CSV table of C-alpha atoms and ligand atoms in Angstrom, one decimal:
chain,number,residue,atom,x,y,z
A,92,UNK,CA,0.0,0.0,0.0
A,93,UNK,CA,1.4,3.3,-0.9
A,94,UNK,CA,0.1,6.1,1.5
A,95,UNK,CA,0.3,9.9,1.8
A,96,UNK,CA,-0.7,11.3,5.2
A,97,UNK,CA,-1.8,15.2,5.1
A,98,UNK,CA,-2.2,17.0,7.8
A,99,UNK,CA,-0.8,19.9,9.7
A,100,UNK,CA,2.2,20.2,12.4
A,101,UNK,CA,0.6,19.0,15.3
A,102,UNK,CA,-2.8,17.0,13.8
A,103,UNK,CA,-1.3,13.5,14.7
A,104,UNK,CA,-0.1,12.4,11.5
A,105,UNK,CA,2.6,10.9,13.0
A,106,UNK,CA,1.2,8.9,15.4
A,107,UNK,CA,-1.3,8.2,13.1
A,108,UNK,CA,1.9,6.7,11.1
A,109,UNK,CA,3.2,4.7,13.5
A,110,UNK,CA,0.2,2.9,13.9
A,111,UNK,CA,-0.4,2.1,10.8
A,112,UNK,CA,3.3,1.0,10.2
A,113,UNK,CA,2.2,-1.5,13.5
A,114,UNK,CA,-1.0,-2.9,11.9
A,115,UNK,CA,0.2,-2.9,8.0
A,116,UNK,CA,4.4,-3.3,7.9
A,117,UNK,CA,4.7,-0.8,5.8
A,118,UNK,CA,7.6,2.0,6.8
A,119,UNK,CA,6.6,5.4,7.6
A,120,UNK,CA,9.3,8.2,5.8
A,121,UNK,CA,8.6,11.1,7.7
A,122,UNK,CA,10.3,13.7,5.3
A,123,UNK,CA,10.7,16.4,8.7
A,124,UNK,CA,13.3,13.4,10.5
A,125,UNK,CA,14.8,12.9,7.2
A,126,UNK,CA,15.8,16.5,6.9
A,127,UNK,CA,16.4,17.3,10.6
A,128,UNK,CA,19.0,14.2,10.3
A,129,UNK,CA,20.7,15.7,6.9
A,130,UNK,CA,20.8,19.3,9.1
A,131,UNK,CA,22.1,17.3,12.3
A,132,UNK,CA,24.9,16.3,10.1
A,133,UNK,CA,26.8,19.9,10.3
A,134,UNK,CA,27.4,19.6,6.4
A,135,UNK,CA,26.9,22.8,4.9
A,136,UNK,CA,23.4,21.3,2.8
A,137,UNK,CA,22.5,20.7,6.8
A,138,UNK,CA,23.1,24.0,7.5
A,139,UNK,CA,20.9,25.0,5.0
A,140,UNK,CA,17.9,23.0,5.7
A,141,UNK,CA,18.6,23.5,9.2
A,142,UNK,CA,18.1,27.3,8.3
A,143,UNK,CA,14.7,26.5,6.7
A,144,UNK,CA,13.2,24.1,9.5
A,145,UNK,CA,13.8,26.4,12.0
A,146,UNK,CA,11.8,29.7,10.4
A,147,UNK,CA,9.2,26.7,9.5
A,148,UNK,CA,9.5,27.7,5.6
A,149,UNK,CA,9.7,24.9,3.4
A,150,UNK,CA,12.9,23.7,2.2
A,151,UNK,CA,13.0,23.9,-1.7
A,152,UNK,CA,11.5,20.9,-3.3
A,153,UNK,CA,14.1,19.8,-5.7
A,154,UNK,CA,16.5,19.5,-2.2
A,155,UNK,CA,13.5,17.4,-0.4
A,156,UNK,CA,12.7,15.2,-3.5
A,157,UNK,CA,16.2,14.0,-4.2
A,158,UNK,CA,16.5,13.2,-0.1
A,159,UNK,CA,13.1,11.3,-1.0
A,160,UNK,CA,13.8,9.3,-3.8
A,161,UNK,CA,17.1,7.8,-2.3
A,162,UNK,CA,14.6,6.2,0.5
A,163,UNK,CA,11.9,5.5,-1.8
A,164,UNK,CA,14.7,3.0,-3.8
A,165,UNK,CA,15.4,1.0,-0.6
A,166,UNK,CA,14.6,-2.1,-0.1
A,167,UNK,CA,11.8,-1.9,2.5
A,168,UNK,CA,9.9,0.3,0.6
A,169,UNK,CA,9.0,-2.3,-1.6
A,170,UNK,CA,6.0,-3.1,-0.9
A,171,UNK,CA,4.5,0.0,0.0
A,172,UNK,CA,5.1,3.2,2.4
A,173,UNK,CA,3.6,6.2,3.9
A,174,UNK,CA,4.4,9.5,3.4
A,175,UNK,CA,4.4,11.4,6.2
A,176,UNK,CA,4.9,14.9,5.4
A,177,UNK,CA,5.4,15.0,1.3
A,178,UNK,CA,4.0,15.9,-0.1
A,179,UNK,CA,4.0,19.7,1.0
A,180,UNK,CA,2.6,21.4,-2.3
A,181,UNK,CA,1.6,21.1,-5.6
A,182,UNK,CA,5.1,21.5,-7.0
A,183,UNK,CA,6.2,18.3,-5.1
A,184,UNK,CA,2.8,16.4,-5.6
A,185,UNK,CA,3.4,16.8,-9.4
A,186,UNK,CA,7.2,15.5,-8.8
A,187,UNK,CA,6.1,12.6,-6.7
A,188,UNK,CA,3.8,11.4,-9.7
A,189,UNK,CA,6.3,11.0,-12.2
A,190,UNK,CA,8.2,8.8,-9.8
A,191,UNK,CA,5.0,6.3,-8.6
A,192,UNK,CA,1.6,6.0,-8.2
A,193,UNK,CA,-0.4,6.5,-4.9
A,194,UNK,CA,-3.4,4.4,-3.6
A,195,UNK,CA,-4.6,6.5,-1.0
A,196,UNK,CA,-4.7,9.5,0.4
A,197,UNK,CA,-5.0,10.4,4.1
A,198,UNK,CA,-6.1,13.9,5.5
A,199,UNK,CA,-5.9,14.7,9.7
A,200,UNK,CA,-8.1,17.5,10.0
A,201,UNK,CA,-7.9,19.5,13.0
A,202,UNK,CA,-8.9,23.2,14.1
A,203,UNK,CA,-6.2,25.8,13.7
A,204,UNK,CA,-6.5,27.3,17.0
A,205,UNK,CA,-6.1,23.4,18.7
A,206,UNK,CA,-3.1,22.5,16.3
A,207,UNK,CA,-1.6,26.1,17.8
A,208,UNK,CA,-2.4,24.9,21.5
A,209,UNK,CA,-0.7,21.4,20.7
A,210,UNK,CA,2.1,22.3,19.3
A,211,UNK,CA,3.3,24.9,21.5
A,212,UNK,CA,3.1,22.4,24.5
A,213,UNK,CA,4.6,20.1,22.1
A,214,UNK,CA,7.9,18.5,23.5
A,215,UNK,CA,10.2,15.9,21.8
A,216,UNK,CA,12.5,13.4,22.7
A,217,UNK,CA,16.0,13.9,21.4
A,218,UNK,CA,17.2,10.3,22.0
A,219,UNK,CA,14.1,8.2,20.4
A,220,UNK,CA,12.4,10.6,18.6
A,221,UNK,CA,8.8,10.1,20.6
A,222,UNK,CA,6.6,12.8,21.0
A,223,UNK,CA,4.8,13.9,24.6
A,224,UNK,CA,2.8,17.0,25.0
A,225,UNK,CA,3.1,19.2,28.5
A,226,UNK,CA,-0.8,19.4,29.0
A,227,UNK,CA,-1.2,16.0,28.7
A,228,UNK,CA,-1.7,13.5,31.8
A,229,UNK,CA,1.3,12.0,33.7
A,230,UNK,CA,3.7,14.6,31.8
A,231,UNK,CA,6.7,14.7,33.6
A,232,UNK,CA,9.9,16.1,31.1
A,233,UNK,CA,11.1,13.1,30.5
A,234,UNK,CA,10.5,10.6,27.2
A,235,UNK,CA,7.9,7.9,28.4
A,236,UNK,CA,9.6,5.3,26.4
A,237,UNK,CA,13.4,6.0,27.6
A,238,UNK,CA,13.4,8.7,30.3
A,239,UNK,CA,15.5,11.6,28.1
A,240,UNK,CA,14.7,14.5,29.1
A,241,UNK,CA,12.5,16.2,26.7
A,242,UNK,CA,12.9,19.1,24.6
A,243,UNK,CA,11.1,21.5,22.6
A,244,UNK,CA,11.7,22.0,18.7
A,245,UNK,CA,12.8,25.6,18.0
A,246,UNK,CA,10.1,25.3,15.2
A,247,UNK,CA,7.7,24.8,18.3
A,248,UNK,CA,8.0,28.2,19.5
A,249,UNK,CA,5.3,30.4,18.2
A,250,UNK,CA,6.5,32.5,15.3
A,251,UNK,CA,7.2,29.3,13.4
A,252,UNK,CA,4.4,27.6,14.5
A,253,UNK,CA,2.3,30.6,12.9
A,254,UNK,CA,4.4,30.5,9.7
A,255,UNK,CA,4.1,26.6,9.7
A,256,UNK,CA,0.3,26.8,9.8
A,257,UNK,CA,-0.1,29.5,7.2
A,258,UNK,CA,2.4,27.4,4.8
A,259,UNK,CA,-0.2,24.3,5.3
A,260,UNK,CA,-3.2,26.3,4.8
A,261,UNK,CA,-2.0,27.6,1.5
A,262,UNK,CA,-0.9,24.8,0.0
A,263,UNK,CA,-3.6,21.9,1.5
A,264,UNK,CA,-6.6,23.0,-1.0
A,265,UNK,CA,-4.7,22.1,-4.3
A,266,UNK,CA,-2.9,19.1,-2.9
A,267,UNK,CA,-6.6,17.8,-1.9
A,268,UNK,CA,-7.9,18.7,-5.5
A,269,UNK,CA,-4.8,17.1,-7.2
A,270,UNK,CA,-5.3,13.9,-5.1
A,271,UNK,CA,-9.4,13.9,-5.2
A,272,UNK,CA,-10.8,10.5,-5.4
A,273,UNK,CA,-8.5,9.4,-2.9
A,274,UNK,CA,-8.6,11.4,-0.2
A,275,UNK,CA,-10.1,9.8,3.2
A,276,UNK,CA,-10.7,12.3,6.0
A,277,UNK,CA,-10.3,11.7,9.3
A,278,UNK,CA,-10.7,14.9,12.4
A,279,UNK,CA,-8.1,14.0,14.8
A,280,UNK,CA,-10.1,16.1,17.6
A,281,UNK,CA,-10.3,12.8,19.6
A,282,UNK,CA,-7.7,10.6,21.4
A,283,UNK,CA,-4.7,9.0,19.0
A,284,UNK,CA,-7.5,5.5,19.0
A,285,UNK,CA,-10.2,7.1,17.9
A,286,UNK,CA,-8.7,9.0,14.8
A,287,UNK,CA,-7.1,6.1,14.2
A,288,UNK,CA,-10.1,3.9,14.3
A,289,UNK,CA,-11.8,5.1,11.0
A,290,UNK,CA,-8.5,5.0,8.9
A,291,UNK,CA,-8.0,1.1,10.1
A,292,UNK,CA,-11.4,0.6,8.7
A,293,UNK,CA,-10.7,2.1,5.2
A,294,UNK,CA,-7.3,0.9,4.5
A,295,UNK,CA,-8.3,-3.1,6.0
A,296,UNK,CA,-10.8,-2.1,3.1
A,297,UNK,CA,-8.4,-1.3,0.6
A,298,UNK,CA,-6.4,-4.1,1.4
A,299,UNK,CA,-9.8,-6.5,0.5
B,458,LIG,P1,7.7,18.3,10.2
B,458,LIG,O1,8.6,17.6,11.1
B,458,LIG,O2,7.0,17.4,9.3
B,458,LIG,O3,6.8,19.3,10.9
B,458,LIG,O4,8.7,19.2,9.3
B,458,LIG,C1,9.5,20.2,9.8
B,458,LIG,C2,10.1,21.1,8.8
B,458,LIG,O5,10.9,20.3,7.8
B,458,LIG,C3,9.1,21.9,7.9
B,458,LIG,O6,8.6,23.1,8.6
B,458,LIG,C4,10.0,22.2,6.7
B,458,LIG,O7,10.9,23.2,7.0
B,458,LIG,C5,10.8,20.9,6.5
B,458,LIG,N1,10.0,20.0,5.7
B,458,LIG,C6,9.4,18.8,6.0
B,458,LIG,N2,8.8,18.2,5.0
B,458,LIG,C7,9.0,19.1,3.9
B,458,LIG,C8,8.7,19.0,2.5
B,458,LIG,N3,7.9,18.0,2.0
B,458,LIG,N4,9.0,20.1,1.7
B,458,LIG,C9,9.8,21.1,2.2
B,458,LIG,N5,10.2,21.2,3.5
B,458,LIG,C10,9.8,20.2,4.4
């Protein structure tokens, strides 16, 4: 099954993507890790992306889509993925295309003024990667899964959180036109099981 998960920073997509990398095998690429490991790397193309990420501007597409490719051509891949985070615009939806087809689309759909309140309280482990929120029940600083002490993103803090959201809400309309037909929407208002719930359902049902 080859996915695409849409949604803004903060709706859940990528818990939404781990879960269905549990249930279906199939890896998630999230295209954000993928780049904040290139700009981790000190090389001077890290720098650069590094620059982008943290104003919350998109990198330029023909930077992204060569990252992309390389992990679309390895092995695990083979049998499907989701895309967690590409595409980001039309531009990149029209590259993606002449590289492979798509069999569904996913959309997390959430309020702007909830994804702002999420991701501000956002926090992130530097060590495993897992994602805990500072409103959230038993929150205590420290990674739930291996007790690093959390951080929070410098494209957390709230003047790239605003240009984050504005960058989604310009391009989402024309990726959801260029994909119509297979688009499956999901509100991830509700706890990580219930948006979850509905998107088992349809994808057990593509997989009949
Ligand atoms: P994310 O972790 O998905 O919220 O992505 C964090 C940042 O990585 C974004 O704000 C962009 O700067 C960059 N980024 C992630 N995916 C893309 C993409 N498809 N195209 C361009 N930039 C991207």
């Amino acid at each position: 099954m080859k996915l695409i998960l849409l949604g803004a920073a903060g709706s859940g997509k990528g818990t939404l993507a781990k879960k269905i990398t549990a249930d279906f095998g199939i890896p998630q690429l999230s295209m954000g890790d993928m780049l904040r490991d290139i700009a981790s790397s000190g090389s001077e193309l890290g720098k650069k992306i590094g620059e982008y990420q943290n104003k919350g501007i998109l990198v330029p597409s023909d930077v992204v889509f060569e990252v992309l490719k390389v992990r679309l051509s390895q092995a695990d891949c083979k049998n499907g993925f989701i895309l967690d985070g590409f595409p980001r615009s039309l531009e990149q939806a029209e590259l993606l295309s002449g590289v492979t087809d798509i069999d569904a689309v996913i959309s997390v759909e959430l309020a702007f003024d909830e994804l702002e309140r999420r991701l501000v309280s956002r926090r992130t482990c530097p060590k495993c990667g897992d994602i805990d929120n500072a409103n959230y029940e038993g929150f205590t600083g420290n990674c739930r899964k291996c007790q690093t002490p959390l951080f929070q993103r410098d494209d957390d803090k709230p003047e790239a959180i605003r240009t984050r959201l504005e960058v989604y809400k310009k391009n989402i309309t024309p990726l959801i036109n260029f994909y119509s037909g297979k688009v499956f929407k999901v509100s991830s208002a509700g706890t990580p099981d219930e948006t979850y719930r509905p998107v088992k359902n349809f994808l057990g049902s593509l997989e009949a």
